[in-house]
Coordinates of C-alpha atoms and ligand atoms in Angstrom, one line a residue:
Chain A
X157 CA -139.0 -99.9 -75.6
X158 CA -141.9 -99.9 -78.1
X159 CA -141.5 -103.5 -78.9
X160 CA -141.3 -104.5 -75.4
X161 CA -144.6 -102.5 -75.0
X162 CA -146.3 -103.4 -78.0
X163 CA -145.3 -107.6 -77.0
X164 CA -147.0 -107.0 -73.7
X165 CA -149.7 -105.7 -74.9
X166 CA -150.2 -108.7 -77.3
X167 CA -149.5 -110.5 -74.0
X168 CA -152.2 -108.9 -72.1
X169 CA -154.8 -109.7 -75.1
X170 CA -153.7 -113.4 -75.3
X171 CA -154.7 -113.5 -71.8
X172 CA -157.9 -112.1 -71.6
X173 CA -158.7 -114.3 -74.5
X174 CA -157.6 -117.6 -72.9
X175 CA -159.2 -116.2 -69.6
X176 CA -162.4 -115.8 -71.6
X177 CA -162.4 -118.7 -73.0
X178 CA -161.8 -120.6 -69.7
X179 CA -164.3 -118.8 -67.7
X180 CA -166.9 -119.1 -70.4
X181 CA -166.3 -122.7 -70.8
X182 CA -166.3 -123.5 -66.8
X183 CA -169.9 -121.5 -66.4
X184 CA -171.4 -123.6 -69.5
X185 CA -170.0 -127.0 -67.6
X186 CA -171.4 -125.8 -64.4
X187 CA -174.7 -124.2 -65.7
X188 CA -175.4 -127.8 -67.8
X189 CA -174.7 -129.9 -64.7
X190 CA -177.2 -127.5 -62.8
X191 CA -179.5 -127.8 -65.6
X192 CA -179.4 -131.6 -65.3
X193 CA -179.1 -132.4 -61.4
X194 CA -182.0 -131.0 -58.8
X195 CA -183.1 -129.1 -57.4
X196 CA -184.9 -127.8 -60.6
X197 CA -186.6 -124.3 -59.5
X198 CA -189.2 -124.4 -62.5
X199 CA -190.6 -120.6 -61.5
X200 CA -187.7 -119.5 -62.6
X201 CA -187.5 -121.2 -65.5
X202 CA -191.4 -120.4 -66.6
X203 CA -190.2 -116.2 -65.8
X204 CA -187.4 -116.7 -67.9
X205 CA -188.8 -118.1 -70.9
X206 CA -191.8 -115.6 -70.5
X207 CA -189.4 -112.7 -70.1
X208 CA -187.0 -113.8 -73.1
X209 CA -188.7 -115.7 -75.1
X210 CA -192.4 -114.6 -75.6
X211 CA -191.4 -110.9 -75.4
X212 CA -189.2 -111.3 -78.0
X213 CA -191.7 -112.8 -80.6
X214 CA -192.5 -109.4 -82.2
X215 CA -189.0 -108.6 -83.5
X216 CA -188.5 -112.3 -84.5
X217 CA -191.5 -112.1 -86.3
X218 CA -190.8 -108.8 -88.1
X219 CA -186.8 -109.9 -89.3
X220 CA -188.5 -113.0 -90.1
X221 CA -191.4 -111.2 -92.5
X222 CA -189.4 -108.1 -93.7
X223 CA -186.4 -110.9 -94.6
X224 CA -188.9 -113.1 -96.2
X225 CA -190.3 -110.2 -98.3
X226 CA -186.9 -108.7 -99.8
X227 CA -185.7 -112.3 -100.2
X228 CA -189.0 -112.6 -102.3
X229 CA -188.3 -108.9 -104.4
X230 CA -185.0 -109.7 -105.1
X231 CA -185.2 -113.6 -106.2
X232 CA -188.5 -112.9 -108.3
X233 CA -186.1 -110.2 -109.8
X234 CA -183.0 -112.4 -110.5
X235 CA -184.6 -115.2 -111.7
X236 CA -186.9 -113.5 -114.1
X237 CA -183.8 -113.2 -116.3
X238 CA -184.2 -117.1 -116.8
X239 CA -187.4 -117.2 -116.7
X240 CA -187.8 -119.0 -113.6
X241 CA -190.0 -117.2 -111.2
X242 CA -191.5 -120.6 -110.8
X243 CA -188.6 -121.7 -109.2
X244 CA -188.4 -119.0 -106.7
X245 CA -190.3 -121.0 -103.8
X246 CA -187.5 -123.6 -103.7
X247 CA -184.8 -120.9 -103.5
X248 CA -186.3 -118.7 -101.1
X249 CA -187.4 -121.9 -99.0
X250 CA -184.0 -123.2 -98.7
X251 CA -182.2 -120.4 -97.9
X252 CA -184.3 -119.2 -95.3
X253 CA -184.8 -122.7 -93.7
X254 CA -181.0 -123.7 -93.7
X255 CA -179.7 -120.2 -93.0
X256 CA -181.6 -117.1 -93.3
X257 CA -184.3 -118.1 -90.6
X258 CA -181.4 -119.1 -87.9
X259 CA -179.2 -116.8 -87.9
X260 CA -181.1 -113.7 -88.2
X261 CA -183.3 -114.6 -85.0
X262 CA -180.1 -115.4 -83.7
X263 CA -178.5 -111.9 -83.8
X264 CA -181.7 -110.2 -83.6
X265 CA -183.1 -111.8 -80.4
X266 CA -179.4 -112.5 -79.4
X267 CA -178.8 -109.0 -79.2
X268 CA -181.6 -108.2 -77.3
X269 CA -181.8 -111.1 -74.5
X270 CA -177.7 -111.2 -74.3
X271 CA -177.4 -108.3 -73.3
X272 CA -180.2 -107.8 -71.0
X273 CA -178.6 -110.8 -68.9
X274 CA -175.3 -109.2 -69.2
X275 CA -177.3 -105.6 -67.8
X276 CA -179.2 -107.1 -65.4
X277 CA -176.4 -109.9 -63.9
X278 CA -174.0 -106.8 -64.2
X279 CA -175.5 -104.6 -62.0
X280 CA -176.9 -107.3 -59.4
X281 CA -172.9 -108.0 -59.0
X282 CA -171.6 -104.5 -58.9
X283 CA -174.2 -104.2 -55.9
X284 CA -173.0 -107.2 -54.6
X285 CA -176.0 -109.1 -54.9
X286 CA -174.3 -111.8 -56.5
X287 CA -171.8 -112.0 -53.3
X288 CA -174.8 -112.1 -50.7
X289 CA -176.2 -115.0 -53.1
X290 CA -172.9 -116.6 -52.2
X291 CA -173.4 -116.0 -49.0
X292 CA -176.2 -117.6 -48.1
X293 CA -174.8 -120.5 -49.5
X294 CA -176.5 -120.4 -52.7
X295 CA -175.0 -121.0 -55.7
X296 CA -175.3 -118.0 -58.5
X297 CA -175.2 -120.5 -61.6
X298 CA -177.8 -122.7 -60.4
X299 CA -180.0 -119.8 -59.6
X300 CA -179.3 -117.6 -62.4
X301 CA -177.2 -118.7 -65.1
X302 CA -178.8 -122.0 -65.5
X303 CA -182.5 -121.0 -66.0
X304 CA -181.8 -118.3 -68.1
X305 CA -179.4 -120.9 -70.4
X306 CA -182.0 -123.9 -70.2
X307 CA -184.8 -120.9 -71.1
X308 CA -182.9 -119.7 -74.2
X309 CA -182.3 -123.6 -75.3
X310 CA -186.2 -123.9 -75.6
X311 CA -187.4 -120.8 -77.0
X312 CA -184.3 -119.9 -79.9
X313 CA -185.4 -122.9 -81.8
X314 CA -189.0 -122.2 -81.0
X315 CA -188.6 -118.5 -82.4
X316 CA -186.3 -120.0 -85.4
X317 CA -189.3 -122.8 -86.3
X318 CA -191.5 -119.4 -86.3
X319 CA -189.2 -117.3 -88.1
X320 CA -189.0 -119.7 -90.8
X321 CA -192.3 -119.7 -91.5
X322 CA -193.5 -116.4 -91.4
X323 CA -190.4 -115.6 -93.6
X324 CA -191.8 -118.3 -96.6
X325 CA -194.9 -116.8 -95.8
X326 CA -193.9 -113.8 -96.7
X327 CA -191.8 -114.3 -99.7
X328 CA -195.0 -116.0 -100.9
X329 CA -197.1 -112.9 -100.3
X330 CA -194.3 -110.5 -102.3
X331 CA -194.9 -113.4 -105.2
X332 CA -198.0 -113.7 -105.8
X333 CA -199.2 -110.2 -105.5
X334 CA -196.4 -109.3 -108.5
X335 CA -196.3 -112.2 -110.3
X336 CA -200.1 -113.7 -111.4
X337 CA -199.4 -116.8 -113.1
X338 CA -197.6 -118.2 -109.5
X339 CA -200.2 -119.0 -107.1
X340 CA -200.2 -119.2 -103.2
X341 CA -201.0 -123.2 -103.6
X342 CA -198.2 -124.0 -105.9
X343 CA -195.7 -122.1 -104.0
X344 CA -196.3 -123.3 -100.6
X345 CA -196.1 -127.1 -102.5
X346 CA -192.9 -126.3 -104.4
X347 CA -191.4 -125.3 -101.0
X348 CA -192.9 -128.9 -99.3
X349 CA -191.5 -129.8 -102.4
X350 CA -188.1 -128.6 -101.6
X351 CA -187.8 -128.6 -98.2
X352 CA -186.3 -131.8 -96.5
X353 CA -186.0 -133.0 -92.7
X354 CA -182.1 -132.5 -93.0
X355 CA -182.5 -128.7 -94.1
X356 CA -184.9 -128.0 -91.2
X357 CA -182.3 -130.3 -88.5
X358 CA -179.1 -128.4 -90.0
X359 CA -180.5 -124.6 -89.6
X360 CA -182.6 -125.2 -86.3
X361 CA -180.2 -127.6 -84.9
X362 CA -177.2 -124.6 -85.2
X363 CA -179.7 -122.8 -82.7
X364 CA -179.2 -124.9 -79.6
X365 CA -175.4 -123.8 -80.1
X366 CA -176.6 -120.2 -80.8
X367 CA -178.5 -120.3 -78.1
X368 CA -175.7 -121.4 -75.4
X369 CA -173.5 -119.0 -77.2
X370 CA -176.1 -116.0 -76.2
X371 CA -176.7 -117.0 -72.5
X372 CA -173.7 -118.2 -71.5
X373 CA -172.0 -115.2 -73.3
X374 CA -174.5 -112.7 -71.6
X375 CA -174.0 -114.6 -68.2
X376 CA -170.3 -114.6 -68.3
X377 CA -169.9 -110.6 -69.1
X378 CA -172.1 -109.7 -66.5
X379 CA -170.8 -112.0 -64.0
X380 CA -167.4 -109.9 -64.8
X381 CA -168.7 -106.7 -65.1
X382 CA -166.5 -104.8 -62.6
X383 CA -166.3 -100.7 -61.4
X384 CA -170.2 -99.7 -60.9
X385 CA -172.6 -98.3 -63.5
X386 CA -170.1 -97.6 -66.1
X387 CA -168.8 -101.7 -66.0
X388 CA -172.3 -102.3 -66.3
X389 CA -172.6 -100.7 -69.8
X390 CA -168.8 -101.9 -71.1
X391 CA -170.1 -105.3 -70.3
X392 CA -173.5 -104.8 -72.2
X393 CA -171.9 -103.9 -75.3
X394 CA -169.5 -106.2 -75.3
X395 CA -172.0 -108.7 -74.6
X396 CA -173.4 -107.5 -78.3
X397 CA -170.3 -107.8 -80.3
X398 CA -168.8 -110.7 -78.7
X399 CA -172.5 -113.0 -79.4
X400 CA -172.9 -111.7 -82.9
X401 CA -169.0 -112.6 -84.1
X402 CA -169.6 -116.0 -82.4
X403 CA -172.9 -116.8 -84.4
X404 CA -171.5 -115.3 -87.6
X405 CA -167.7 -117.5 -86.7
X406 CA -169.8 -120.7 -85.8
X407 CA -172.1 -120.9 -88.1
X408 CA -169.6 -121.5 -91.0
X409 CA -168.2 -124.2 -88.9
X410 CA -171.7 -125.6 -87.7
X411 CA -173.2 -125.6 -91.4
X412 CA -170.3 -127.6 -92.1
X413 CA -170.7 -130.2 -89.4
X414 CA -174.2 -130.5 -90.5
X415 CA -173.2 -131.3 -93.7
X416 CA -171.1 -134.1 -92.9
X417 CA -174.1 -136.0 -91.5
Chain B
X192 CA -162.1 -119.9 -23.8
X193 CA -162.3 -121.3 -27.3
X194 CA -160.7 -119.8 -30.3
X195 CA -163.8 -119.8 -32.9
X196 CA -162.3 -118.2 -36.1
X197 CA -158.7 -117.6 -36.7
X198 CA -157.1 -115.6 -39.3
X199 CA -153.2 -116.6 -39.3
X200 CA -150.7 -114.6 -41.2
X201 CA -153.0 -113.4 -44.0
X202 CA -151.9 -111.3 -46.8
X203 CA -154.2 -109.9 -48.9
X204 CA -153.5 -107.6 -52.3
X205 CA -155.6 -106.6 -55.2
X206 CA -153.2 -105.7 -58.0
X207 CA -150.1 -103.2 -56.3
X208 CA -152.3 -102.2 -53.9
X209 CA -151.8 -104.3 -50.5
X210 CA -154.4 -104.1 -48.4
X211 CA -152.9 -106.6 -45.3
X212 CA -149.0 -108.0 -44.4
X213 CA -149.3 -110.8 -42.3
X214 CA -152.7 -110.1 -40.4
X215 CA -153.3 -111.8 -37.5
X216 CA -156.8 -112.5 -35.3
X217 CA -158.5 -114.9 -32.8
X218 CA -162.1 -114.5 -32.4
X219 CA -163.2 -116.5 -29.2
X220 CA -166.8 -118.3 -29.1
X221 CA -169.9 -116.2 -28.4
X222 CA -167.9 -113.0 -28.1
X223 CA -169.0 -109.6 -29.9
X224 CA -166.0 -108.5 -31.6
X225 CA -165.9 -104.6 -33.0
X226 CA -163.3 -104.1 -36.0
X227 CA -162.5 -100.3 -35.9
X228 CA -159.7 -98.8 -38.5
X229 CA -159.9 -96.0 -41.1
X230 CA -161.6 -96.0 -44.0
X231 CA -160.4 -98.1 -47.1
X232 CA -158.2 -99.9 -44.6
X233 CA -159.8 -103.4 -45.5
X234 CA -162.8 -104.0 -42.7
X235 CA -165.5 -104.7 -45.3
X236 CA -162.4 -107.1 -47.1
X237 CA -161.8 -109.0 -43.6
X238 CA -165.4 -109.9 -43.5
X239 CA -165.7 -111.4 -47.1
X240 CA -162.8 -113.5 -46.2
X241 CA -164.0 -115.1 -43.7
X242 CA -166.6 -116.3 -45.8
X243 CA -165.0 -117.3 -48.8
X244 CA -166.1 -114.5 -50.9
X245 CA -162.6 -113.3 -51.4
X246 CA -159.4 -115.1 -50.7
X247 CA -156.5 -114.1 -49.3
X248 CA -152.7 -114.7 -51.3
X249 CA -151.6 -115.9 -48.1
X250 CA -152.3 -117.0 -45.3
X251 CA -155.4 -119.5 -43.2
X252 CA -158.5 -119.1 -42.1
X253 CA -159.9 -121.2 -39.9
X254 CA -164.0 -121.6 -38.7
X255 CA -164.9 -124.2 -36.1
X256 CA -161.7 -126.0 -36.6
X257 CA -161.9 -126.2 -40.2
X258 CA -160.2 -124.5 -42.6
X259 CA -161.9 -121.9 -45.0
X260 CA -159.2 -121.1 -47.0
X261 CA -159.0 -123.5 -50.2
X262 CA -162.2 -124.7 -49.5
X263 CA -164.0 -125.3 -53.3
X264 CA -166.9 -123.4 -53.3
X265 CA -169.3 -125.6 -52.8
X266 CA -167.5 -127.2 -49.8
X267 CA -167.9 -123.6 -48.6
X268 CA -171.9 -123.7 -48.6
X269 CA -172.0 -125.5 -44.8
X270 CA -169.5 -122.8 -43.5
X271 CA -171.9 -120.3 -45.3
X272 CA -175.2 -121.4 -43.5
X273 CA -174.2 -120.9 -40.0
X274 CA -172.2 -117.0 -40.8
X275 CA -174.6 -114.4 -41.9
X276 CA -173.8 -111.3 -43.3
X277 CA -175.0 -107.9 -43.0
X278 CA -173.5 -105.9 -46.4
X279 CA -172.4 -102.6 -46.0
X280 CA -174.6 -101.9 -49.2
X281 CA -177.2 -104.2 -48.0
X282 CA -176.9 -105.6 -51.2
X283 CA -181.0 -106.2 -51.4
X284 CA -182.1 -108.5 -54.4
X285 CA -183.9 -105.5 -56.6
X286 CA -185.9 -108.0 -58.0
X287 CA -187.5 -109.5 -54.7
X288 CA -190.0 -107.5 -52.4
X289 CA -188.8 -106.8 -48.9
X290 CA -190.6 -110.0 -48.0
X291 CA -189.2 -112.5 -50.4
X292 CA -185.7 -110.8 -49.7
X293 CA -185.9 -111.8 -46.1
X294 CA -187.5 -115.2 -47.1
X295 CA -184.2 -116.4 -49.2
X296 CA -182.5 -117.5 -46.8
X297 CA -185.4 -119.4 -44.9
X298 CA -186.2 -121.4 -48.2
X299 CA -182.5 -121.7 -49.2
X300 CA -182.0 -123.8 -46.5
X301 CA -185.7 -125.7 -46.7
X302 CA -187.1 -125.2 -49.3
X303 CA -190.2 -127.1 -48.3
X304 CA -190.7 -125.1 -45.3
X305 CA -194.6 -124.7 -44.8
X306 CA -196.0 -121.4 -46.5
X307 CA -197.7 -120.3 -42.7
X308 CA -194.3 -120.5 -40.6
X309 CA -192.6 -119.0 -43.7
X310 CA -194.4 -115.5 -43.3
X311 CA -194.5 -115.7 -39.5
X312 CA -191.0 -116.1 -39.6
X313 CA -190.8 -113.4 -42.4
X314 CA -192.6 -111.0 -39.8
X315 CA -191.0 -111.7 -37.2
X316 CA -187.6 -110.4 -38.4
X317 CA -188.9 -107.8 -39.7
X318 CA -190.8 -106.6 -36.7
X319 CA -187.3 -107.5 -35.0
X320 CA -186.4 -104.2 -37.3
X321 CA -189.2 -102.0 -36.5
X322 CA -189.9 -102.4 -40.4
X323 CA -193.1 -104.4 -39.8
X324 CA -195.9 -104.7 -42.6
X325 CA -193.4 -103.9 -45.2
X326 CA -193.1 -107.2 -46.7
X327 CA -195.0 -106.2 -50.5
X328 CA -192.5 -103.2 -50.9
X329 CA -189.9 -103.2 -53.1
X330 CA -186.1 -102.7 -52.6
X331 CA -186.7 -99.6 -54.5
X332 CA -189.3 -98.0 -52.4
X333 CA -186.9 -97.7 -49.3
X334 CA -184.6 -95.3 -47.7
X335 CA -181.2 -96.3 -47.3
X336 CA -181.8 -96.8 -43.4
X337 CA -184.4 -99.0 -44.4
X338 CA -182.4 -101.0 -46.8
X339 CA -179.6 -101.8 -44.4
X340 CA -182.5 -103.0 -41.9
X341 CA -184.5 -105.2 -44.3
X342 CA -180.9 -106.4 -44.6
X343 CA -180.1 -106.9 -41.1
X344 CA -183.6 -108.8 -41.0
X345 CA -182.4 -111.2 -43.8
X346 CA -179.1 -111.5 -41.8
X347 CA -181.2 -113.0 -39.1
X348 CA -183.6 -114.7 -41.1
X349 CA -180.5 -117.4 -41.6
X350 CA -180.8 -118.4 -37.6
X351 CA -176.9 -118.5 -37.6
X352 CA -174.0 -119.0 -35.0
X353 CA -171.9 -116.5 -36.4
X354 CA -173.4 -113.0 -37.5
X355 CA -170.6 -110.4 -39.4
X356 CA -172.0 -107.1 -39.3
X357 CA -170.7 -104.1 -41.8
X358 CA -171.4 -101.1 -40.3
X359 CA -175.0 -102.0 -39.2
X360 CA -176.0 -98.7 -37.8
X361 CA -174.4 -96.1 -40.8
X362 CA -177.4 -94.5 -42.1
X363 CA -179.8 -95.2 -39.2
X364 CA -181.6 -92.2 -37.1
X365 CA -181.1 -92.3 -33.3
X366 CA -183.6 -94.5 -32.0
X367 CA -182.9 -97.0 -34.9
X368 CA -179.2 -97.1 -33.9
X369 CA -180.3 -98.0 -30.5
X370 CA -182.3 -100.9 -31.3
X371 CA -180.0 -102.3 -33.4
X372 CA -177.7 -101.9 -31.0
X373 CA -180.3 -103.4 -28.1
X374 CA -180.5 -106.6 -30.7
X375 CA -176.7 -107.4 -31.2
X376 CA -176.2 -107.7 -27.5
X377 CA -179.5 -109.3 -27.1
X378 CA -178.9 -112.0 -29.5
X379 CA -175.5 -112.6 -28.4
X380 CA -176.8 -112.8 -25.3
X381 CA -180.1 -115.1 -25.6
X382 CA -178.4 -117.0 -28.5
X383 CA -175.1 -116.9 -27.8
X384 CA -174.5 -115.4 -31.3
X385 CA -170.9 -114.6 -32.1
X386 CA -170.7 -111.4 -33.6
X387 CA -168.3 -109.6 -35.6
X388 CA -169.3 -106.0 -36.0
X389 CA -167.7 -102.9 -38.4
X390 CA -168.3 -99.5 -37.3
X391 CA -167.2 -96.3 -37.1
X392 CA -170.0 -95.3 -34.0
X393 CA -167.4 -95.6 -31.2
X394 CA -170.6 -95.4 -29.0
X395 CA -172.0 -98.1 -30.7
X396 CA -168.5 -99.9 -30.5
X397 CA -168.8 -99.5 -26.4
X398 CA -172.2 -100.6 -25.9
X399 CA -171.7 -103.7 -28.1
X400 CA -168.6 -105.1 -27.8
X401 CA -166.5 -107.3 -25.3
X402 CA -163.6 -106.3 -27.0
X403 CA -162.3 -104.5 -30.2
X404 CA -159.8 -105.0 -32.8
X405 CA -158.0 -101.7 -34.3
X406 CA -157.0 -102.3 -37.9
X407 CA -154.4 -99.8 -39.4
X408 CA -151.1 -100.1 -41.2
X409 CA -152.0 -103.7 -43.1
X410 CA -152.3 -105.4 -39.1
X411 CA -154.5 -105.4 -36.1
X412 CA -152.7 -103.2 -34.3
X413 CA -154.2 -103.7 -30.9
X414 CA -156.5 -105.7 -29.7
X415 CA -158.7 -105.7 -26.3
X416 CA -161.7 -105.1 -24.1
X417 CA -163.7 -101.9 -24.4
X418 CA -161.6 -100.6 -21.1
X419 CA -158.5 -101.1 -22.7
X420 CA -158.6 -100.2 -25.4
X421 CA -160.1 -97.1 -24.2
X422 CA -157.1 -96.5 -22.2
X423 CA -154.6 -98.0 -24.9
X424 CA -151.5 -95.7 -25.2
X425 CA -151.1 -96.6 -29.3
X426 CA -151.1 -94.1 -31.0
X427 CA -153.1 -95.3 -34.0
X428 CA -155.8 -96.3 -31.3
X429 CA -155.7 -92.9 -29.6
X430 CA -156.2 -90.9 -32.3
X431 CA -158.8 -93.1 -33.9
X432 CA -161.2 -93.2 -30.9
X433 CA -160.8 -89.6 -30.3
X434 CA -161.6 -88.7 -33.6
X435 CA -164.3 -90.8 -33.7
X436 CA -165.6 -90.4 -30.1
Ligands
ATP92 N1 -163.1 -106.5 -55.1 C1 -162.1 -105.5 -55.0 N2 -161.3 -105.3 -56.0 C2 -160.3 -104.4 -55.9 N3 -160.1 -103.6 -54.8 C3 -160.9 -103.8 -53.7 C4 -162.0 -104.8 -53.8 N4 -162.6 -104.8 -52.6 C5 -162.0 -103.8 -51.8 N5 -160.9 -103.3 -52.5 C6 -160.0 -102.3 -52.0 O1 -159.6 -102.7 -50.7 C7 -159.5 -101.6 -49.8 C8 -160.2 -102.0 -48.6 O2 -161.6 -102.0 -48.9 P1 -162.7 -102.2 -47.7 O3 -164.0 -102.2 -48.4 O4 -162.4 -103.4 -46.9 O5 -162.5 -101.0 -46.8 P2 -163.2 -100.6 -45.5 O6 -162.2 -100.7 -44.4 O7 -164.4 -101.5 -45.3 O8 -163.6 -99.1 -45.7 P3 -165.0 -98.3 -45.3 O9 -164.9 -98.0 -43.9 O10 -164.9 -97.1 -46.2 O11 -166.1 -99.3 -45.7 C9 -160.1 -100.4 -50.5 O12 -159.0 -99.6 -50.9 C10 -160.7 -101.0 -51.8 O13 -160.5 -100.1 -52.8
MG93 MG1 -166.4 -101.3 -45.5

C-alpha cells in the first residue's frame, strides 16, 4: 500500500520533470525560430530591454561593487601570510572575470527579471489574456516570449561586462586605501596583465546560456501558471528556485566546456 | 441551408470530471444561435473549442468544411481570423489602453494599416459600444460593464464571419443590454454575421436568436427555434427557461 504509493508518487515527479523538460525545450525552439524569422516587432524588443535590462543596472552594479570589495578584504588578508598582496590584482581579476562577475548577475538579475515574466505571463494567462492572443490568431511566443528571450540575450552579457568591472574596480579601491605600497596604476596593469581574451569569452560567454535559462524558465512557469492569483505566486517562486539551481548545475558543466576550447 | 460548423460526437474531460459524452451540434450559415444550460455545464468550454483553444478527447469539429480538430496551431491562425470572440472575462490586455486593446486585432491582421483609418476604425467600434472617447483609458480604469464592452468592440474590430459571444450582456445596465442586443441582430443582419451567443438573459435569448441550443446532462438536449423551444415539453428546457424567464 505504502510502496505502491510512494512508487507513484516517484512516478508523478518523473513526469513533471520530463514534462518540464519537454515544454521548456519546445518554447526555446519556438521562441529562437521567432527570434530569427519576421516579422521582428522591434518596440517590443526596445520595452523589454528597457524594462529588464536598464532597470536592473543598480543591483548589478551593487553585487558587482560589494563582491569586488569583500573579494578585495579577504584576498589582501590571505595573501599577506605570503607576502603577496602584490599579487592580489591577478587573483581577484580572474576570479571575478571567469566566475564571480557571471554568475552573481546571473542569480541576482535572474531572480529579479525571471520572475517578473513568470508574474506578469502568469496572471495575463489566468485572465485569459494569453487565450484571446490565440485567438486572434496571434501567436503568444512570437509576441511575448521571444522579445523578452532575445532582450535578456543582449543585456545579461552587457550587465556581466559591467559587473566585471566595477567589481575589479572595487577590489582595487579596498587595496589601495589599506595597503600603501600597491598603487591604483599597478593594479589595474597586473589585472591587464592577468586577464586574457579566453577568461573574458569563458565567464561572459556562460551568460548567453544563463540568459536563455532565465527567460525561457520565467516564460515557461508563467505560461503554466494555473488556478488564479494563488498559481500566480507558486509559479513566481518556483520561477526563483528553478533559474538559480540551473545557473549554479550549468555552470560547472559550462566552465568545463569552456575549458576544452 | 448550409451546415457552417459542426461538432460531431465530442467528448470532452478535464481530469475525472467529464464535461460532454458524445455532443452533438450543427450551426447553419448566417444564423444567431443561443447556447442556454446551467452553470458549469461547459458553454464557455464549447466556444474555446471551436476555436482551437481547447481540444476535445474525442470527437470533430468542423468550420467551413475544414476540420478544426488536429489542426497544428498555426494551421489554426486562418480559422482564427474569421471567428471572433467575445470572453466571458473580457480578457482585456492590462497592459494596452482601451484604444490599443481594440486596435490588436486591426494591426494583427495588417500590420501596415495607415495610422488615420487605424483610429477611425478604433472609434468606430467603440462608438458602436457607446464607450466613445475612451481610447487613452486603461483596462484598469473601467467597470466591469465596460470591460466586456471594450471587449465586444475588439470582437468586432476583427471584421469576422463568425462572432462567439460569452455572455455578452452579464454585467451590463438596461439600456446597455439593449444595444448590444440591437447590434447582434443588426450585424447578422447587414453582415450576415453568424453568431453564437451564451447567455443566461432568456430575454436577450428571444430577441436574438433564430434558434437555441439547451445544453444539460453532457448533450444538447434540445435544439430549435425560439417558438419551440418555448413550447418544448423537456423537461430540462422547461425548467430552465422558467427559471430563468
Ligand atoms: N481549463 C480548464 N481546466 C479545468 N477545468 C475546466 C477548464 N475550463 C473549464 N473547466 C471546467 O469545465 C466546466 C465547464 O466550464 P465552462 O466555463 O464551460 O462553464 P459554463 O457553462 O460556461 O458556466 P458559466 O455559465 O458559469 O460560465 C466547469 O466545471 C469548469 O470547472
Ligand atoms: Mg461560461
Amino acid at each position: 500500500m505504502t510502496l505502491t504509493r510512494s512508487l507513484e508518487q516517484v512516478g508523478a515527479s518523473v513526469r513533471r520533470m520530463i514534462e518540464f523538460l519537454g515544454g521548456t525545450a519546445t518554447m526555446a525552439g519556438r521562441a529562437v525560430v521567432a527570434i530569427f524569422t519576421p516579422p521582428w516587432d522591434f518596440r517590443a524588443l526596445a520595452y523589454q530591454i528597457e524594462a529588464l535590462g536598464l532597470k536592473s543596472v543598480g543591483i548589478a552594479s551593487v553585487t558587482a561593487l560589494a563582491v569586488g570589495m569583500v573579494m578585495g578584504v579577504q584576498f589582501a588578508f590571505g595573501l599577506m601570510r605570503f607576502g603577496s598582496v602584490m599579487y592580489v590584482g591577478k587573483v581577484v581579476s580572474i576570479a571575478i572575470v571567469r566566475e564571480l562577475g557571471p554568475v552573481l548577475t546571473a542569480l541576482m538579475v535572474g531572480g529579479r527579471i525571471g520572475s517578473g515574466m513568470a508574474a506578469e505571463l502568469g496572471s495575463m494567462r489566468v485572465t485569459e489574456q494569453l487565450d484571446a492572443i490565440r485567438s486572434m490568431g496571434a501567436d503568444p511566443i512570437r509576441k511575448l516570449v521571444a522579445p523578452r528571450v532575445l532582450a535578456t540575450l543582449i543585456i545579461l552579457p552587457l550587465l556581466t561586462i559591467l559587473a566585471d568591472v566595477l567589481a575589479v574596480l572595487g577590489s582595487m579601491f579596498i587595496i589601495c586605501l589599506e595597503h600603501s605600497d600597491v598603487t591604483p596604476a599597478f593594479y589595474i596593469n597586473s589585472v591587464f596583465e592577468t586577464i586574457r581574451m579566453s577568461d573574458v569569452i569563458s565567464g561572459t560567454g556562460k551568460t548567453f546560456f544563463f540568459a536563455m535559462f532565465i527567460a525561457i524558465i520565467g516564460c515557461y512557469q508563467g505560461f503554466s501558471a494555473e488556478g488564479g492569483t494563488e498559481g500566480v505566486g507558486n509559479a513566481t517562486t518556483r520561477t526563483v528556485v528553478v533559474t538559480s539551481t540551473s545557473i549554479l548545475v550549468s555552470d560547472f558543466f559550462l566552465t568545463k566546456l569552456f575549458m576544452a576550447f | 441551408m448550409e451546415t457552417f460548423i459542426r461538432f460531431i460526437d465530442i467528448w470532452k474531460a478535464f481530469g475525472p470530471k467529464r464535461i460532454y459524452d458524445g455532443l452533438n451540434l450543427d450551426i447553419v450559415r448566417g444564423e444567431t444561435i443561443t447556447i442556454i444550460g446551467g452553470s458549469g455545464t461547459g458553454k464557455s468550454v464549447l466556444l474555446k473549442l471551436l476555436i482551437g483553444l481547447l481540444t476535445p478527447n474525442r470527437g470533430k469539429i468542423f468550420f467551413d468544411g475544414r476540420e478544426v480538430t488536429g489542426s497544428r496551431e498555426s494551421d489554426l491562425r486562418a480559422v482564427r481570423q474569421r471567428i471572433a470572440m467575445l470572453f466571458q472575462s473580457a480578457a482585456l490586455f492590462d497592459s494596452l489602453s482601451v484604444g490599443d486593446n481594440v486596435a490588436y486585432p486591426i494591426l494583427e491582421r495588417d500590420p501596415k494599416v495607415a495610422r488615420g483609418e487605424l483610429k477611425v476604425r478604433v472609434a468606430e467600434k467603440l462608438a458602436l459600444v457607446d464607450l466613445a472617447g475612451s481610447e487613452q483609458l486603461k483596462p484598469a480604469e473601467l467597470s466591469g460593464g465596460m470591460r466586456k464592452r471594450v471587449g465586444l468592440a475588439r470582437a468586432l474590430a476583427m471584421e469576422p464571419d463568425v462572432i462567439l459571444y460569452d455572455e455578452p450582456t452579464t454585467g451590463l445596465d438596461p439600456i446597455n443590454t439593449m444595444r448590444v442586443n440591437q447590434l447582434i441582430v443588426a450585424l447578422n443582419e447587414k453582415l450576415h454575421v453568424t453568431s453564437i451567443v451564451v447567455t443566461h438573459d432568456m430575454e436577450s435569448a428571444y430577441y436574438v436568436s433564430d434558434r437555441i441550443a439547451m445544453l444539460a446532462h453532457r448533450q444538447i438536449v434540445a435544439v430549435g427555434t425560439v417558438r419551440e423551444i418555448r413550447e418544448s415539453t423537456n423537461p430540462d428546457v422547461q425548467r430552465f427557461i422558467r427559471g430563468g424567464a
